[in-house]
Amino acid sequence: PRADFDKAYGDAINDIDPLGKDPNSLRAKNALLLARNSVLRLGEIANLFIEDVNFETGEITGTERVNKIRKQQKLSKYALELIKSTVYNSDGSLKDPRYDISNPANKVTLSGQGKGGWTYTGTPIFNVNKVKNYSSKLTDYLMGEKEEGKGALGEKLSRFNTLMGRPFKGGKDI
């Protein structure tokens, strides 16, 4: 199935904003590339904060919330460069003002909403729109219709619905 998943991801990357008109689409493409080239799940990638990544060593901090655990891990050089290229221009400047970690307006706090009392605050890398709108634009890019310039990843993975027991609905399913 890995070859089938790789093809589905590759097709989704090609289908997301093929004309390159939306700057948010590059983050979605990079998120898919990171998912295929690291042990991070898409849900973890969607909630990855700049503060989680040591850009020198490639280490990512671990987190625990209820029954979800992200172990501390070290990224491959490729995965680290992919994250760096999402956040920084080649001259070292930020690609987007929303990546400025010193600006409190760029922070988002995730919480368990009564499920264990956990909270987690940081500056999103791939889901920068969560600061203003808690719904995930990343999921929209990954799961939206191809005709709308989205990845249609759920449709591309539909042959695996029997493994899931239901259709793929969002990034946390993958």
PDB file of C-alpha atoms in Angstrom, residues 138-145 150-155 168-171 173-174:
ATOM      1  CA  LEU A 138      -4.938  22.958   6.079  1.00  0.00           C
ATOM      2  CA  THR A 139      -7.696  20.341   6.158  1.00  0.00           C
ATOM      3  CA  ASP A 140      -9.588  22.333   3.540  1.00  0.00           C
ATOM      4  CA  TYR A 141      -6.580  22.245   1.219  1.00  0.00           C
ATOM      5  CA  LEU A 142      -5.943  18.560   1.777  1.00  0.00           C
ATOM      6  CA  MET A 143      -9.500  17.268   1.578  1.00  0.00           C
ATOM      7  CA  GLY A 144     -11.270  19.837  -0.676  1.00  0.00           C
ATOM      8  CA  GLU A 145     -12.338  19.152  -4.227  1.00  0.00           C
ATOM      9  CA  LYS A 150      -7.599  21.458  -3.489  1.00  0.00           C
ATOM     10  CA  GLY A 151      -5.879  18.098  -2.926  1.00  0.00           C
ATOM     11  CA  ALA A 152      -8.940  15.789  -2.716  1.00  0.00           C
ATOM     12  CA  LEU A 153      -6.790  13.457  -0.610  1.00  0.00           C
ATOM     13  CA  GLY A 154      -9.797  11.752   1.005  1.00  0.00           C
ATOM     14  CA  GLU A 155     -11.111  10.835  -2.435  1.00  0.00           C
ATOM     15  CA  PHE A 168     -11.292   9.779   5.387  1.00  0.00           C
ATOM     16  CA  LYS A 169     -12.601  13.111   6.709  1.00  0.00           C
ATOM     17  CA  GLY A 170      -9.578  15.181   7.644  1.00  0.00           C
ATOM     18  CA  GLY A 171      -5.884  15.410   8.307  1.00  0.00           C
ATOM     19  CA  ASP A 173      -7.422  10.503   9.827  1.00  0.00           C
ATOM     20  CA  ILE A 174      -4.172  10.170   7.913  1.00  0.00           C
TER      21      ILE A 174
END
